């Protein structure tokens, strides 16, 4: 199995056994993004330098034996509706095209503390209002199984990135299907947790009484 085809569980085992480094996997995925993202348009922003720095830090934690999280060193993507400290958060809108938040969303902070590696911010329908990821300032996201078809939405970029092996997992946000529907369109796993189970702090709201952050992964 190629590195980019691994699941979180499979990669965690390889990292824990020091069969591969997080930096090696991260560089491999960044290379895939540079080759495929122009066609698929899954990512709005790619954070190469930050990702490599996080990967080296994760490798140090793993070498020291103090990495207990199964996400330590795992490269993933963040939907561009969640605040990321020092990295622009556009919501796929011209209004926030250059907005750089000074803080992380709580879910992002917890992933960062767990040692996850952030490859970048994924494409979406503007302000998460849509179901095809065609309504983005940065252009439509394509379905990796057939670029003539949509990836679903509004978390289409996240679902596309996972399905195309451009990350091991990604975050999405779901108001009325925005995780589950693109996951189905792209043939990956998407879950909308029970409302309130995951903090919404730092998530740019579509409908605060319905929005929920959840994962998109390759397997259950």
Coordinates of C-alpha atoms in Angstrom, one line a residue:
X1 CA 0.0 0.0 0.0
X2 CA 1.3 3.5 -0.9
X3 CA 1.6 5.9 2.0
X4 CA -1.2 8.1 0.7
X5 CA -3.6 5.2 0.7
X6 CA -3.2 4.5 4.5
X7 CA -6.0 5.1 6.9
X8 CA -5.5 6.9 10.2
X9 CA -5.3 3.6 12.0
X10 CA -2.8 2.1 9.6
X11 CA -0.6 5.2 9.5
X12 CA -0.7 5.4 13.3
X13 CA 0.7 1.9 13.6
X14 CA 3.5 2.7 11.2
X15 CA 4.3 6.0 13.0
X16 CA 4.3 4.3 16.4
X17 CA 6.6 1.6 15.2
X18 CA 8.9 4.2 13.5
X19 CA 8.5 2.5 10.1
X20 CA 7.9 5.9 8.6
X21 CA 8.1 9.5 9.8
X22 CA 5.4 12.0 9.8
X23 CA 7.6 14.4 7.8
X24 CA 8.0 11.7 5.1
X25 CA 4.3 11.2 4.9
X26 CA 3.6 14.9 5.0
X27 CA 6.0 15.6 2.1
X28 CA 4.5 12.8 0.1
X29 CA 1.0 14.2 0.5
X30 CA 2.1 17.7 -0.3
X31 CA 3.6 16.4 -3.5
X32 CA 0.3 14.8 -4.4
X33 CA -1.5 18.0 -3.6
X34 CA 0.8 19.9 -5.9
X35 CA 0.1 17.4 -8.7
X36 CA -3.7 17.0 -8.3
X37 CA -5.1 20.0 -6.7
X38 CA -5.2 22.2 -9.8
X39 CA -7.6 19.8 -11.4
X40 CA -9.7 18.8 -8.3
X41 CA -9.6 22.2 -6.5
X42 CA -10.0 20.5 -3.1
X43 CA -7.7 23.0 -1.2
X44 CA -8.1 26.7 -1.0
X45 CA -4.9 27.2 1.0
X46 CA -2.0 24.8 1.3
X47 CA 0.1 25.3 4.4
X48 CA 3.3 23.6 3.4
X49 CA 5.7 25.2 5.9
X50 CA 3.4 24.9 8.9
X51 CA 2.6 21.3 8.0
X52 CA 6.3 20.3 7.8
X53 CA 7.0 22.1 11.1
X54 CA 4.1 20.2 12.8
X55 CA 5.3 16.9 11.3
X56 CA 8.8 17.4 12.7
X57 CA 7.3 18.2 16.1
X58 CA 5.1 15.1 16.0
X59 CA 8.2 13.0 15.0
X60 CA 10.0 14.3 18.1
X61 CA 7.0 13.5 20.3
X62 CA 6.9 10.0 18.8
X63 CA 10.6 9.5 19.3
X64 CA 10.4 10.6 22.9
X65 CA 7.5 8.2 23.5
X66 CA 5.1 10.9 24.7
X67 CA 2.7 10.8 21.8
X68 CA -0.4 9.0 23.1
X69 CA -2.9 10.3 20.6
X70 CA -3.7 8.2 17.5
X71 CA -3.7 11.4 15.6
X72 CA -0.1 12.4 16.4
X73 CA 1.7 12.9 13.1
X74 CA -1.3 12.2 11.0
X75 CA -1.7 14.7 8.1
X76 CA -5.2 16.1 7.7
X77 CA -7.1 19.0 6.2
X78 CA -9.4 21.6 7.8
X79 CA -12.6 22.9 6.2
X80 CA -12.1 26.6 5.5
X81 CA -15.0 27.6 7.7
X82 CA -13.0 26.9 10.9
X83 CA -10.6 29.5 12.4
X84 CA -7.0 28.6 12.2
X85 CA -4.5 30.8 14.0
X86 CA -2.2 32.6 11.6
X87 CA -3.7 30.9 8.5
X88 CA -6.4 32.6 6.5
X89 CA -9.9 31.5 6.9
X90 CA -11.9 32.6 3.9
X91 CA -15.2 30.7 4.1
X92 CA -14.8 30.6 0.3
X93 CA -16.0 34.2 0.1
X94 CA -14.5 37.4 -1.2
X95 CA -15.6 39.1 2.0
X96 CA -13.1 37.0 4.0
X97 CA -10.5 36.4 1.2
X98 CA -7.7 37.9 3.3
X99 CA -8.9 37.3 6.8
X100 CA -6.3 35.7 9.1
X101 CA -7.8 34.8 12.5
X102 CA -5.7 35.4 15.7
X103 CA -7.0 32.2 17.4
X104 CA -7.9 28.6 16.6
X105 CA -11.4 27.1 16.7
X106 CA -11.7 24.9 19.8
X107 CA -11.8 21.7 17.6
X108 CA -8.7 22.9 15.7
X109 CA -6.9 23.6 18.9
X110 CA -7.7 20.1 20.2
X111 CA -6.4 18.5 17.0
X112 CA -3.3 20.7 17.2
X113 CA -2.7 19.6 20.8
X114 CA -3.2 15.9 19.7
X115 CA -0.3 16.4 17.3
X116 CA -2.3 16.3 14.0
X117 CA -0.6 17.9 11.0
X118 CA -2.5 20.5 9.1
X119 CA -1.9 20.3 5.3
X120 CA -4.3 23.2 4.5
X121 CA -7.8 24.6 4.3
X122 CA -10.4 22.9 2.0
X123 CA -12.8 24.3 -0.5
X124 CA -16.5 24.7 0.2
X125 CA -19.7 26.4 -0.8
X126 CA -19.5 30.1 0.3
X127 CA -20.3 30.4 4.0
X128 CA -21.2 26.7 3.9
X129 CA -24.5 27.5 2.0
X130 CA -24.8 25.0 -0.7
X131 CA -24.7 21.3 -1.5
X132 CA -22.2 21.0 -4.4
X133 CA -19.1 23.1 -3.7
X134 CA -19.7 25.0 -6.9
X135 CA -20.4 28.3 -5.1
X136 CA -16.9 29.2 -4.0
X137 CA -14.9 32.3 -4.8
X138 CA -12.0 29.9 -5.6
X139 CA -14.0 27.9 -8.1
X140 CA -15.8 24.6 -8.0
X141 CA -14.4 21.4 -6.4
X142 CA -14.4 18.3 -8.6
X143 CA -15.3 14.8 -7.7
X144 CA -12.1 12.7 -7.7
X145 CA -13.9 9.7 -9.2
X146 CA -15.2 11.7 -12.1
X147 CA -14.1 15.4 -12.4
X148 CA -17.1 16.1 -14.6
X149 CA -19.3 15.6 -11.5
X150 CA -19.6 17.6 -8.3
X151 CA -18.1 16.5 -4.9
X152 CA -21.2 17.5 -3.0
X153 CA -21.2 20.1 -0.3
X154 CA -20.8 22.2 1.5
X155 CA -17.8 20.2 2.8
X156 CA -16.9 19.1 -0.8
X157 CA -13.3 20.0 -0.6
X158 CA -12.8 18.0 2.6
X159 CA -14.6 14.9 1.1
X160 CA -12.7 15.2 -2.2
X161 CA -9.3 15.6 -0.4
X162 CA -9.9 12.4 1.6
X163 CA -11.2 10.4 -1.4
X164 CA -8.3 11.5 -3.6
X165 CA -5.8 10.6 -0.9
X166 CA -4.7 14.2 -0.5
X167 CA -4.9 13.8 3.3
X168 CA -5.7 11.0 5.8
X169 CA -8.8 12.7 7.1
X170 CA -10.5 16.1 7.2
X171 CA -12.9 18.2 9.2
X172 CA -16.3 19.2 7.9
X173 CA -19.3 21.1 9.2
X174 CA -22.8 19.9 8.9
X175 CA -26.0 22.0 9.1
X176 CA -28.4 20.0 6.9
X177 CA -26.1 17.3 5.4
X178 CA -22.9 19.2 4.6
X179 CA -20.7 16.4 5.9
X180 CA -22.8 13.4 5.1
X181 CA -23.8 14.3 1.6
X182 CA -20.3 15.0 0.1
X183 CA -18.9 12.0 1.9
X184 CA -21.5 9.9 0.2
X185 CA -20.8 11.6 -3.2
X186 CA -17.1 10.9 -2.8
X187 CA -17.4 7.4 -1.4
X188 CA -15.8 8.1 2.0
X189 CA -17.1 8.1 5.6
X190 CA -18.7 11.3 7.1
X191 CA -20.2 11.7 10.5
X192 CA -22.3 14.4 12.1
X193 CA -21.9 14.1 15.8
X194 CA -24.7 14.8 18.2
X195 CA -25.3 18.5 18.5
X196 CA -23.2 20.0 21.3
X197 CA -20.8 17.1 21.4
X198 CA -18.1 19.1 19.6
X199 CA -17.5 22.7 20.5
X200 CA -18.6 25.2 17.7
X201 CA -16.4 27.9 19.1
X202 CA -14.4 29.3 16.1
X203 CA -16.7 27.8 13.5
X204 CA -18.1 30.6 11.3
X205 CA -21.8 30.0 11.7
X206 CA -24.4 29.2 9.1
X207 CA -27.1 28.4 11.5
X208 CA -25.8 28.2 15.1
X209 CA -28.7 26.1 16.4
X210 CA -27.9 23.4 13.8
X211 CA -24.2 23.6 12.8
X212 CA -22.0 20.7 13.9
X213 CA -18.3 20.0 13.3
X214 CA -17.5 16.4 12.4
X215 CA -14.9 14.1 10.7
X216 CA -14.5 12.9 7.1
X217 CA -12.3 9.7 6.9
X218 CA -11.4 6.8 4.7
X219 CA -13.0 4.2 7.0
X220 CA -15.2 3.9 10.0

